[in-house]
mmCIF file with all atom_site columns, C-alpha atoms in Angstrom:
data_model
loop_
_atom_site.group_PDB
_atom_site.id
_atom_site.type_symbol
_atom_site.label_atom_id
_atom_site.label_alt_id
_atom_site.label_comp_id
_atom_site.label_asym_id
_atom_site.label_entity_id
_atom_site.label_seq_id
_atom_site.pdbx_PDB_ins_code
_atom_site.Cartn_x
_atom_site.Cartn_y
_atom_site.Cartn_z
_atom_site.occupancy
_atom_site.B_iso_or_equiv
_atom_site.pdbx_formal_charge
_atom_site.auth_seq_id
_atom_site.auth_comp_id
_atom_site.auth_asym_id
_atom_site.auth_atom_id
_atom_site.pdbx_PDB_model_num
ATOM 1   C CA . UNK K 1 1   ? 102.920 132.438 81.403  1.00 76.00 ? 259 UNK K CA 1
ATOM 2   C CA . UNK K 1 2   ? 105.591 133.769 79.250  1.00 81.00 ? 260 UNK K CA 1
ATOM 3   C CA . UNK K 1 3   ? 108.774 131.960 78.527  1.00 85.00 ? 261 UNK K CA 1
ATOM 4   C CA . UNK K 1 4   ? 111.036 132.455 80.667  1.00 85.00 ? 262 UNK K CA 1
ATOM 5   C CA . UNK K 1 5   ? 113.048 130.788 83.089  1.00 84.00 ? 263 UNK K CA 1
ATOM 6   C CA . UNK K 1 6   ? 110.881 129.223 85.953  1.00 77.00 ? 264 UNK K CA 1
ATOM 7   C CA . UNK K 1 7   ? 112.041 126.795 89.020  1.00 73.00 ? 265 UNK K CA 1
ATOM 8   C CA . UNK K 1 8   ? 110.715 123.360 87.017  1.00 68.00 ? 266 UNK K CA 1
ATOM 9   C CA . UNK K 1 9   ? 112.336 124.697 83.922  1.00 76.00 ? 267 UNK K CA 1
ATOM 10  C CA . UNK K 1 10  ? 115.126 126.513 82.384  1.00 81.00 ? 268 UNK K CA 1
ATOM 11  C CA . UNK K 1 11  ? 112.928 126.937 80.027  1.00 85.00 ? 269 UNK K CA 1
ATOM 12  C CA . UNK K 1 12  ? 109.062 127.287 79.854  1.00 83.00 ? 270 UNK K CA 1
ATOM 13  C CA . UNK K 1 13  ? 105.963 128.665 78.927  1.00 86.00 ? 271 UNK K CA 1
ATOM 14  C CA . UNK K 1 14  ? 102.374 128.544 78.858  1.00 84.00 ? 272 UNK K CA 1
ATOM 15  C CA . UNK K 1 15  ? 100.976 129.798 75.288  1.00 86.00 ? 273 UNK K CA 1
ATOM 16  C CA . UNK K 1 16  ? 97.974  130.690 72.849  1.00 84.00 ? 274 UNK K CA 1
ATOM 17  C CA . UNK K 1 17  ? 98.967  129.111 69.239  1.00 80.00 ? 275 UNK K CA 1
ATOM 18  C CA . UNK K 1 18  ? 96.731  129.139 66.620  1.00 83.00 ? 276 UNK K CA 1
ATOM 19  C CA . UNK K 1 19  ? 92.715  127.756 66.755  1.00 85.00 ? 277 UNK K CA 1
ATOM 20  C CA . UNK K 1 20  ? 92.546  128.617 70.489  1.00 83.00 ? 278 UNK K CA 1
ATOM 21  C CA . UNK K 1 21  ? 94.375  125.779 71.468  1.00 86.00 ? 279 UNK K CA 1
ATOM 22  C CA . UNK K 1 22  ? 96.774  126.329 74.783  1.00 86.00 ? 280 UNK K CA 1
ATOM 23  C CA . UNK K 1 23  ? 100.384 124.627 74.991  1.00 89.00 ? 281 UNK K CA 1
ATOM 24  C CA . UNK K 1 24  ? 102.665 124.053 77.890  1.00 83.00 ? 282 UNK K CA 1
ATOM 25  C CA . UNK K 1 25  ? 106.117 124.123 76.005  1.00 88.00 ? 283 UNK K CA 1
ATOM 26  C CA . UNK K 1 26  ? 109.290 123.367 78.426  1.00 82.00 ? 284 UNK K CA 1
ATOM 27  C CA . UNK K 1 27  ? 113.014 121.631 78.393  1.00 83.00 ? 285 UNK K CA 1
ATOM 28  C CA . UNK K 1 28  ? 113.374 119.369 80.232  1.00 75.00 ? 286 UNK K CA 1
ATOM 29  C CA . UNK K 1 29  ? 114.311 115.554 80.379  1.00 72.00 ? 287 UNK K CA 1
ATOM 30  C CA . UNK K 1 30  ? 111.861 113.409 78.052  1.00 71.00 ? 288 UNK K CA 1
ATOM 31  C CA . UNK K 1 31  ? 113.118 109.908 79.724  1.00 70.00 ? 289 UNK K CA 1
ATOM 32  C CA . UNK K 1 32  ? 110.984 111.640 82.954  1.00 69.00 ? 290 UNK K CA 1
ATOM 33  C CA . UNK K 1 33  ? 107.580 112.642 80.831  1.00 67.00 ? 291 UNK K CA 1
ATOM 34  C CA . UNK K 1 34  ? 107.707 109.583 78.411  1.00 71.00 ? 292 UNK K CA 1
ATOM 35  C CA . UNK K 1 35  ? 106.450 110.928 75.686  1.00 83.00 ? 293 UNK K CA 1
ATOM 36  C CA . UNK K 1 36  ? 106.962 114.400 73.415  1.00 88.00 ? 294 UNK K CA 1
ATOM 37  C CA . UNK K 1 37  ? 103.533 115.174 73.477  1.00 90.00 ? 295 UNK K CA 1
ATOM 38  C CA . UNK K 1 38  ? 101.311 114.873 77.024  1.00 91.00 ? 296 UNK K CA 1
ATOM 39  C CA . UNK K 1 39  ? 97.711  115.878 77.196  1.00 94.00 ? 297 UNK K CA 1
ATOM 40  C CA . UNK K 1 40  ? 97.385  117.787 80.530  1.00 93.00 ? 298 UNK K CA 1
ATOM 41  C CA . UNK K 1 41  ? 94.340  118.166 82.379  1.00 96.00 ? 299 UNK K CA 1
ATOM 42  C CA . UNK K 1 42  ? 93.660  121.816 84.149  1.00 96.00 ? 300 UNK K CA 1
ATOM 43  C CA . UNK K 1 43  ? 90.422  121.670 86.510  1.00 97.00 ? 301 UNK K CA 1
ATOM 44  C CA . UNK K 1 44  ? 89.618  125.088 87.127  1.00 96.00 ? 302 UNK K CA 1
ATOM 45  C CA . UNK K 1 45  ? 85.934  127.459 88.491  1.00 95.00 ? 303 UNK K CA 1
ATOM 46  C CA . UNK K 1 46  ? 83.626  124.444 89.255  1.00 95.00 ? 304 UNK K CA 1
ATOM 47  C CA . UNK K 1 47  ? 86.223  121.763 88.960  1.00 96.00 ? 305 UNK K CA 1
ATOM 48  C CA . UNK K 1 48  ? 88.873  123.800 91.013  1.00 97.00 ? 306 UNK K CA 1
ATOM 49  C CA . UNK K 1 49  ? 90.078  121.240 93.702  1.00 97.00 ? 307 UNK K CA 1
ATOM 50  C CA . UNK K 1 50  ? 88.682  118.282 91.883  1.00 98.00 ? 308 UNK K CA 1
ATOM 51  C CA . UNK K 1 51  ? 91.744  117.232 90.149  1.00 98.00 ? 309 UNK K CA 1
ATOM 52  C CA . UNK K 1 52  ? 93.051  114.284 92.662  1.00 98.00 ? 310 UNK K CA 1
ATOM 53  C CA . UNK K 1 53  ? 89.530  112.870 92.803  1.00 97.00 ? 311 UNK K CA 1
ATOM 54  C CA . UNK K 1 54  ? 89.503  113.431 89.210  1.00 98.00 ? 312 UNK K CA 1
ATOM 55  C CA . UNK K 1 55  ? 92.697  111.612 88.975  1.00 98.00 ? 313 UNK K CA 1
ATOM 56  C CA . UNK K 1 56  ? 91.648  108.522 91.156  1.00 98.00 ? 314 UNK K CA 1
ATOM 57  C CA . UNK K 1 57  ? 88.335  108.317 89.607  1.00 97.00 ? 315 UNK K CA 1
ATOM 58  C CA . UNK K 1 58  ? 90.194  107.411 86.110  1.00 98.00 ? 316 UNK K CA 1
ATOM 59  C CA . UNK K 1 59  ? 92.774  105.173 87.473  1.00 98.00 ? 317 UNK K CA 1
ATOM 60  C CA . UNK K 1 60  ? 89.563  103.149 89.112  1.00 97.00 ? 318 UNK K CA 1
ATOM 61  C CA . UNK K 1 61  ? 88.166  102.596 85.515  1.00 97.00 ? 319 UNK K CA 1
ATOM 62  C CA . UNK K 1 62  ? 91.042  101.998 83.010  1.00 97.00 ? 320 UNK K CA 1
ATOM 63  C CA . UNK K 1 63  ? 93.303  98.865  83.892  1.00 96.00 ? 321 UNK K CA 1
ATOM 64  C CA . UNK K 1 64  ? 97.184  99.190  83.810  1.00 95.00 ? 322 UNK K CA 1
ATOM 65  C CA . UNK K 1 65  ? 96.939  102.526 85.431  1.00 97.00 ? 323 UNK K CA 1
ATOM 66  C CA . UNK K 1 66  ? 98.935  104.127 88.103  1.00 97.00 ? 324 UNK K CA 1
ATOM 67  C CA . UNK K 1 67  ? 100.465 107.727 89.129  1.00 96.00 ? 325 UNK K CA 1
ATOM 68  C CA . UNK K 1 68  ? 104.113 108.573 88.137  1.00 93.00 ? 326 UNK K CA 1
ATOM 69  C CA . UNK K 1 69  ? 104.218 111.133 90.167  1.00 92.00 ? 327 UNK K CA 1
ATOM 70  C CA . UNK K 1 70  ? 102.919 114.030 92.257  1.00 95.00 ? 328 UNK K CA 1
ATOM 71  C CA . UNK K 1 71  ? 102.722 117.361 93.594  1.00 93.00 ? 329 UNK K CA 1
ATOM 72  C CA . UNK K 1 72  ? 100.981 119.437 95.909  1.00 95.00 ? 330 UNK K CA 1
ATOM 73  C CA . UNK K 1 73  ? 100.237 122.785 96.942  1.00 95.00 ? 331 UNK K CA 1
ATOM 74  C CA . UNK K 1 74  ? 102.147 123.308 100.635 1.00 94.00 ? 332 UNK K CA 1
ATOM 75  C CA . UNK K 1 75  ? 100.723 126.066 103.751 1.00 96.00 ? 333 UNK K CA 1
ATOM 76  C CA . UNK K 1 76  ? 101.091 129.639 101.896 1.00 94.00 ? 334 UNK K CA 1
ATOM 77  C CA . UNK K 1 77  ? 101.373 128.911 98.550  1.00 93.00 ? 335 UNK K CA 1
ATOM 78  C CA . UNK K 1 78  ? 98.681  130.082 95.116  1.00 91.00 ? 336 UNK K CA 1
ATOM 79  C CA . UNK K 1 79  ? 96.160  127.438 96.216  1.00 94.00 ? 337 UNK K CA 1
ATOM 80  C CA . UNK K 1 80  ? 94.851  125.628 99.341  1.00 96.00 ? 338 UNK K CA 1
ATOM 81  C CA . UNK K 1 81  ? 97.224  123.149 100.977 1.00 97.00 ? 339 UNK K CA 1
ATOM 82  C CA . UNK K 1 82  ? 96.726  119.414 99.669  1.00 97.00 ? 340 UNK K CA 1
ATOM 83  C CA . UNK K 1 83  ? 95.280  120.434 96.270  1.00 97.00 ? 341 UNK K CA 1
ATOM 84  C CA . UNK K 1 84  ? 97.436  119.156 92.947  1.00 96.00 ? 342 UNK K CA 1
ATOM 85  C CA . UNK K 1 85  ? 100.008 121.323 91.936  1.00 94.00 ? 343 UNK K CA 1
ATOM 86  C CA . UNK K 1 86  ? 100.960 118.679 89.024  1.00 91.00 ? 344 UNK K CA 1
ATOM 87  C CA . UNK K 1 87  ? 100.630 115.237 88.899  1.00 94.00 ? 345 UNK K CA 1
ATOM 88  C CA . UNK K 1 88  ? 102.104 112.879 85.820  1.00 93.00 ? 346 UNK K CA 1
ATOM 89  C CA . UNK K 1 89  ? 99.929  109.575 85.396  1.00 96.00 ? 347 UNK K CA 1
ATOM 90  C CA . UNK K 1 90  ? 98.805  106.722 83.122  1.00 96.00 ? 348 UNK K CA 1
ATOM 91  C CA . UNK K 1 91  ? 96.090  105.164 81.801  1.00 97.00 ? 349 UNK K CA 1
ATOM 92  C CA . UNK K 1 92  ? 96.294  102.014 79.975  1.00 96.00 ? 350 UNK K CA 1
ATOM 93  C CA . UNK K 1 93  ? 99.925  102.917 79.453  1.00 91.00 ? 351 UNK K CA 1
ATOM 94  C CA . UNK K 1 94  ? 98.945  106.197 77.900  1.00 93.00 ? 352 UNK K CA 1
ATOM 95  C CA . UNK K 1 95  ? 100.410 109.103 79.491  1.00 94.00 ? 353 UNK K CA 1
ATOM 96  C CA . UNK K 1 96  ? 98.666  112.383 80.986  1.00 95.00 ? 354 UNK K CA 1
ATOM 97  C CA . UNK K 1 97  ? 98.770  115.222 83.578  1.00 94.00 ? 355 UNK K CA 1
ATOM 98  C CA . UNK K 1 98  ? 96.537  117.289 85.979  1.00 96.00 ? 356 UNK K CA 1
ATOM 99  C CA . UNK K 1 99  ? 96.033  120.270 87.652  1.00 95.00 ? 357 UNK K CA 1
ATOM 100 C CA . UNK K 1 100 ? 93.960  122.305 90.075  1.00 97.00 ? 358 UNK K CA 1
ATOM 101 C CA . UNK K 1 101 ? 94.167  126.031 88.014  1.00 93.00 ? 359 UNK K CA 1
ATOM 102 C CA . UNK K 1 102 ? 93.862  128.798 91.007  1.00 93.00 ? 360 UNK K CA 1
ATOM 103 C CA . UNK K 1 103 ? 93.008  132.385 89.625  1.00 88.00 ? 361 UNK K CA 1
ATOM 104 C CA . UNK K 1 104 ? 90.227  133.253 87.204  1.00 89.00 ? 362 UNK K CA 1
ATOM 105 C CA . UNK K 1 105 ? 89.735  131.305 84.166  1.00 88.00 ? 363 UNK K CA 1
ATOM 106 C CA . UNK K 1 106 ? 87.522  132.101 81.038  1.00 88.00 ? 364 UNK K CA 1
ATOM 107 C CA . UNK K 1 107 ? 87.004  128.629 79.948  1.00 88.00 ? 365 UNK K CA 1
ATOM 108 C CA . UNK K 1 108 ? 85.824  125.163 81.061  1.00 91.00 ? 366 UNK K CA 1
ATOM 109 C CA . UNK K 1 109 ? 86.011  121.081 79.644  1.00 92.00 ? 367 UNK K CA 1
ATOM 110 C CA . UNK K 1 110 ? 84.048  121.265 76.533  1.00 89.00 ? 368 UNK K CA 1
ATOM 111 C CA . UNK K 1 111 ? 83.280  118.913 73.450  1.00 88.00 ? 369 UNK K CA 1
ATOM 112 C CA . UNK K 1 112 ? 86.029  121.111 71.600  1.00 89.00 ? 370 UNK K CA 1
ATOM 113 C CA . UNK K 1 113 ? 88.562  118.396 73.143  1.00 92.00 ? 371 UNK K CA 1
ATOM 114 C CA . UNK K 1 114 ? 87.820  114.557 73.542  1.00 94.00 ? 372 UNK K CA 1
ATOM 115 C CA . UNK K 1 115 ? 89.505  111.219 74.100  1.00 96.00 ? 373 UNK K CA 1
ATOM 116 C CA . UNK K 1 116 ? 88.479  107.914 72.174  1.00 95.00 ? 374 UNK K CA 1
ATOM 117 C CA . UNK K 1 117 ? 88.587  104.901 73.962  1.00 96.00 ? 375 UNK K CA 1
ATOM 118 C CA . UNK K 1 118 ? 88.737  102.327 71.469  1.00 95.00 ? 376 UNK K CA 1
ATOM 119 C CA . UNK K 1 119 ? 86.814  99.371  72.448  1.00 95.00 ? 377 UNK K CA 1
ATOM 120 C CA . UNK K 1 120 ? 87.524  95.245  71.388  1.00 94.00 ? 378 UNK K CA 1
ATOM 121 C CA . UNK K 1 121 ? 83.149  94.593  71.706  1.00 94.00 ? 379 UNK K CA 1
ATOM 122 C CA . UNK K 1 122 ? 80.096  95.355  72.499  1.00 93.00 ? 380 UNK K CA 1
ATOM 123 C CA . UNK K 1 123 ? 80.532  94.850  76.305  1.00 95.00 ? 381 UNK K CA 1
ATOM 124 C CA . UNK K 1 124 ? 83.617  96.450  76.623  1.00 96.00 ? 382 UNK K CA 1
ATOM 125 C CA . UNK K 1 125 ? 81.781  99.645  74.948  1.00 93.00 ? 383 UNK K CA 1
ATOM 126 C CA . UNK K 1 126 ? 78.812  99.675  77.437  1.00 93.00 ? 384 UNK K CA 1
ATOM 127 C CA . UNK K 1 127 ? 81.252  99.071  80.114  1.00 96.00 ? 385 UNK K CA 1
ATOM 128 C CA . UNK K 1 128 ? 83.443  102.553 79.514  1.00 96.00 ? 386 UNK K CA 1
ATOM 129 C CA . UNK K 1 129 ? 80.418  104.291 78.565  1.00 93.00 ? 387 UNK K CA 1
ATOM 130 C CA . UNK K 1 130 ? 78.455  103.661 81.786  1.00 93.00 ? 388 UNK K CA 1
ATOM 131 C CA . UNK K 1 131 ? 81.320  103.719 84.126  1.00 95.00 ? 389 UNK K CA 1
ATOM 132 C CA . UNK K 1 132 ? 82.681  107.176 82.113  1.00 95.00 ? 390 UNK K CA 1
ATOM 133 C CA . UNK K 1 133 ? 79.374  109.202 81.693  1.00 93.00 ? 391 UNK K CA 1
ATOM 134 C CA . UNK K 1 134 ? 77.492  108.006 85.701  1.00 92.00 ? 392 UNK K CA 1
ATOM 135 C CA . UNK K 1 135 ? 77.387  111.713 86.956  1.00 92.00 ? 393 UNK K CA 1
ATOM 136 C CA . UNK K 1 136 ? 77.831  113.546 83.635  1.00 90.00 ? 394 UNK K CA 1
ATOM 137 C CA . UNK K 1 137 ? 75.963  113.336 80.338  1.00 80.00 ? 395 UNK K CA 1
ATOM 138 C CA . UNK K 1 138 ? 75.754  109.822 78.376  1.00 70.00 ? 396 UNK K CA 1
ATOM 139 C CA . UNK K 1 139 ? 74.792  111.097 75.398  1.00 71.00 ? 397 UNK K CA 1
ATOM 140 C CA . UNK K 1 140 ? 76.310  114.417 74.491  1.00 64.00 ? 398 UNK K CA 1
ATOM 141 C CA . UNK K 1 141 ? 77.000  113.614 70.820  1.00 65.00 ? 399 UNK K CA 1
ATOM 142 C CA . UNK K 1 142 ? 76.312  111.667 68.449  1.00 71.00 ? 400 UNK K CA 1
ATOM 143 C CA . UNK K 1 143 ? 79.316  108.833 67.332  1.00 77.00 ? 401 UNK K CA 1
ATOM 144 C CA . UNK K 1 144 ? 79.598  107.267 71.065  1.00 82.00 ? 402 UNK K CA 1
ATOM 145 C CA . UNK K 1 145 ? 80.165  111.172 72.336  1.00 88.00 ? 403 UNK K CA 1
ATOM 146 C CA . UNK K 1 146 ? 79.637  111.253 76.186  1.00 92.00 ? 404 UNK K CA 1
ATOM 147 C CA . UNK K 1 147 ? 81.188  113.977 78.887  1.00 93.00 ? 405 UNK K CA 1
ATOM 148 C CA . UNK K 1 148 ? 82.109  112.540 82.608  1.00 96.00 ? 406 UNK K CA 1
ATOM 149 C CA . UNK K 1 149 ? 80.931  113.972 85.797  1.00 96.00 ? 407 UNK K CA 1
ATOM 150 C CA . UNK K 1 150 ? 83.784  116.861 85.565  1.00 97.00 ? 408 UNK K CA 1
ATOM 151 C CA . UNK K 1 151 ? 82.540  118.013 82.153  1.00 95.00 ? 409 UNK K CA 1
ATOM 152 C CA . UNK K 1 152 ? 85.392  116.375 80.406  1.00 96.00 ? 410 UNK K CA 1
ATOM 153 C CA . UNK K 1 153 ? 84.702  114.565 77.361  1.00 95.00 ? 411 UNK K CA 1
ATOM 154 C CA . UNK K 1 154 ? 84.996  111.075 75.801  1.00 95.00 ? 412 UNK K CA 1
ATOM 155 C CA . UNK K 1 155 ? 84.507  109.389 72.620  1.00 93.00 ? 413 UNK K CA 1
ATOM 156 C CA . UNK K 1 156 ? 83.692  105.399 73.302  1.00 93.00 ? 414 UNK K CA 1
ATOM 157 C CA . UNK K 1 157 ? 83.784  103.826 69.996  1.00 91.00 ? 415 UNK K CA 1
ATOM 158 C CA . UNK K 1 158 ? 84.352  99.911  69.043  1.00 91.00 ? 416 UNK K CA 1
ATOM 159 C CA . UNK K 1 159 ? 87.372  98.744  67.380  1.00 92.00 ? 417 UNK K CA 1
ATOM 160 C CA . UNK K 1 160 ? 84.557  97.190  64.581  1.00 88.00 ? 418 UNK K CA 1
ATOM 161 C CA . UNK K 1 161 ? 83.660  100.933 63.389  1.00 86.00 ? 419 UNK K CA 1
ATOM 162 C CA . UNK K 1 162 ? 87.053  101.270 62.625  1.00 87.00 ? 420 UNK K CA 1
ATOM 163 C CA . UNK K 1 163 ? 87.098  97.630  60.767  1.00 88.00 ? 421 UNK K CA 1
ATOM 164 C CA . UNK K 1 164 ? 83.983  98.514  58.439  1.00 84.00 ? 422 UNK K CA 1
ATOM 165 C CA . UNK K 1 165 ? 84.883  101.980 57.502  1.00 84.00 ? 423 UNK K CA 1
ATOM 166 C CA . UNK K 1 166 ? 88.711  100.972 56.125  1.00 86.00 ? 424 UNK K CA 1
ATOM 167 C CA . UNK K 1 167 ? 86.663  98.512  53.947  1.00 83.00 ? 425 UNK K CA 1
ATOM 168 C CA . UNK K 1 168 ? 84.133  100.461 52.481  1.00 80.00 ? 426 UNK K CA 1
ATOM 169 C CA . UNK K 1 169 ? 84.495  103.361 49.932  1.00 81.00 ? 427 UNK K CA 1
ATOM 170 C CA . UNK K 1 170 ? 82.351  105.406 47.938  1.00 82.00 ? 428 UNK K CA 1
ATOM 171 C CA . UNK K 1 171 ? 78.321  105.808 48.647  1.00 79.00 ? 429 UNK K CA 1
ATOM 172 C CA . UNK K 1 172 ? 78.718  102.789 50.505  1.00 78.00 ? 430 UNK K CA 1
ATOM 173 C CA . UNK K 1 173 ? 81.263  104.645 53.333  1.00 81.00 ? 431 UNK K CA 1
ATOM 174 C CA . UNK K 1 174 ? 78.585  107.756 52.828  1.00 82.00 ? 432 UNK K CA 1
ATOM 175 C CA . UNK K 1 175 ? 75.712  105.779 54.092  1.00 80.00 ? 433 UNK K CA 1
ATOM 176 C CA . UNK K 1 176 ? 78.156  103.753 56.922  1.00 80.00 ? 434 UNK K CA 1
ATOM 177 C CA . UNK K 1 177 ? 79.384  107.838 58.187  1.00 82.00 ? 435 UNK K CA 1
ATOM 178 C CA . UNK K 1 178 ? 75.699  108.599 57.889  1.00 81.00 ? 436 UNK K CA 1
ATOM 179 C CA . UNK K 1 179 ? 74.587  105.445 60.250  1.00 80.00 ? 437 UNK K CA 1
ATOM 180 C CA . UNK K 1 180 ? 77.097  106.134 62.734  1.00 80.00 ? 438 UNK K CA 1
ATOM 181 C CA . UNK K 1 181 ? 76.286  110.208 63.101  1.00 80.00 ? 439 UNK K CA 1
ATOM 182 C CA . UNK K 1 182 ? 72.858  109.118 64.363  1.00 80.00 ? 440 UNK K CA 1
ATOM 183 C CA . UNK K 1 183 ? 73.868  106.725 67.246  1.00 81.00 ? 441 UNK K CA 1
ATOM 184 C CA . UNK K 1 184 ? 74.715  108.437 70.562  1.00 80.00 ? 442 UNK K CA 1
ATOM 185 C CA . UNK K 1 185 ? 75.930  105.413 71.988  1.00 83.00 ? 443 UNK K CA 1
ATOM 186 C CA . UNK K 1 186 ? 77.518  103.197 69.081  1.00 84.00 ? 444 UNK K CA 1
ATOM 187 C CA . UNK K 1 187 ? 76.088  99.544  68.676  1.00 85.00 ? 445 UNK K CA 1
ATOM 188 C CA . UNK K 1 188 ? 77.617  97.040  66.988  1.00 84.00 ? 446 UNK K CA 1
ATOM 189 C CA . UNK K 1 189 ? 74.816  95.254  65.808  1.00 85.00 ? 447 UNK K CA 1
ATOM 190 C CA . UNK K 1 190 ? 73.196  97.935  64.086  1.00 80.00 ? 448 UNK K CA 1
ATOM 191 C CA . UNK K 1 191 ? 76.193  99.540  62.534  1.00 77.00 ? 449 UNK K CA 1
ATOM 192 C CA . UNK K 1 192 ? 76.964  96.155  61.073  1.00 81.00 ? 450 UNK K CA 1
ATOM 193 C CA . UNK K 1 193 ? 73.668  95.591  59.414  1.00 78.00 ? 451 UNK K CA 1
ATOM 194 C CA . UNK K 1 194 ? 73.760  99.517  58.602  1.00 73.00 ? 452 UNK K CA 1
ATOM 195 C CA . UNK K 1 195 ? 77.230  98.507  56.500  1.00 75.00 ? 453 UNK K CA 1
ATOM 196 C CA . UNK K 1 196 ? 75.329  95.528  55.031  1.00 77.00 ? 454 UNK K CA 1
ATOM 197 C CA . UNK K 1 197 ? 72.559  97.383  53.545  1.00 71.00 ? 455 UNK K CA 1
ATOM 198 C CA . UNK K 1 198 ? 73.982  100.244 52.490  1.00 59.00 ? 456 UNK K CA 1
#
């Protein structure tokens, strides 16, 4: 969408910048969207109509979560009554949107984008990882890599890899990168002794 003048905006558009990478760029008042930059969520082909499920799916798993607010398509309009025009939520007090994309679309959720959970232990890791990845692919990547049941993906990683990484330097962080590249889901344990005997 070029920019232009549009009924949510005085000013908006929906643009191409470099690397591929799509921008919605709008004035508007920042007190209402919270923060300068929000990632925002387009479900389109497969996942067209899948945004609100989408959208209650994540509020079930992260805590302090909750919609802002919400739009829908009405009788008449681009895309079936009921399905998400836009929606502003939160997760864990980080802030996102969503959207059902009508039309044709040349591009689907792909590793090329991802969100890192950073997680306090062990159990806290197996917990997003299972509860993220049931209905999608556990183990897309390597480094705690996994994509959700709507092909969007997530990067589950401990707050310890972190930890042992700002304290090593050298061959030492070379063998703790090359320890971490090979685990698909990330255990603690392992990396630990990995940073021990390296």
């Amino acid at each position: 969408m070029p920019p232009d003048h549009y009924p949510w905006s005085k000013k908006y558009g929906f643009v191409q910048y470099l690397y591929g990478v799509t921008w919605q760029v709008g004035l508007g008042d920042l007190k209402q969207s919270g923060q300068k930059i929000t990632p925002c969520l387009l479900f389109v082909n497969q996942n067209f109509g899948k945004a609100e499920s989408a959208l209650l799916h994540y509020l079930d798993i992260f805590p302090e979560s909750g919609i802002d607010e919400i739009q829908k398509y009405e009788a008449g309009e681009a895309a079936p009554e009921g399905f998400i025009k836009n929606a502003r939520f939160h997760l864990s007090g980080e802030k996102f949107m969503i959207m059902d994309g009508p039309g044709e679309h040349h591009f689907n959720f792909d590793e090329a984008i991802s969100f890192i959970v950073s997680c306090r232990n062990q159990k806290e890791t197996d917990y997003y990882r299972a509860v993220l990845s049931k209905g999608g692919a556990p183990e897309s990547q390597a480094c705690g890599w996994l994509r959700d049941k709507y092909g969007l993906s997530w990067q589950v990683v401990p707050e310890a890899v972190y930890d042992i990484l700002s304290k090593t330097e050298g061959p030492k962080r070379d063998a703790v990168l090359r320890a971490i590249v090979q685990m698909k889901k990330i255990d603690i344990d392992k990396f630990e002794d990995a940073s021990r005997s390296s």
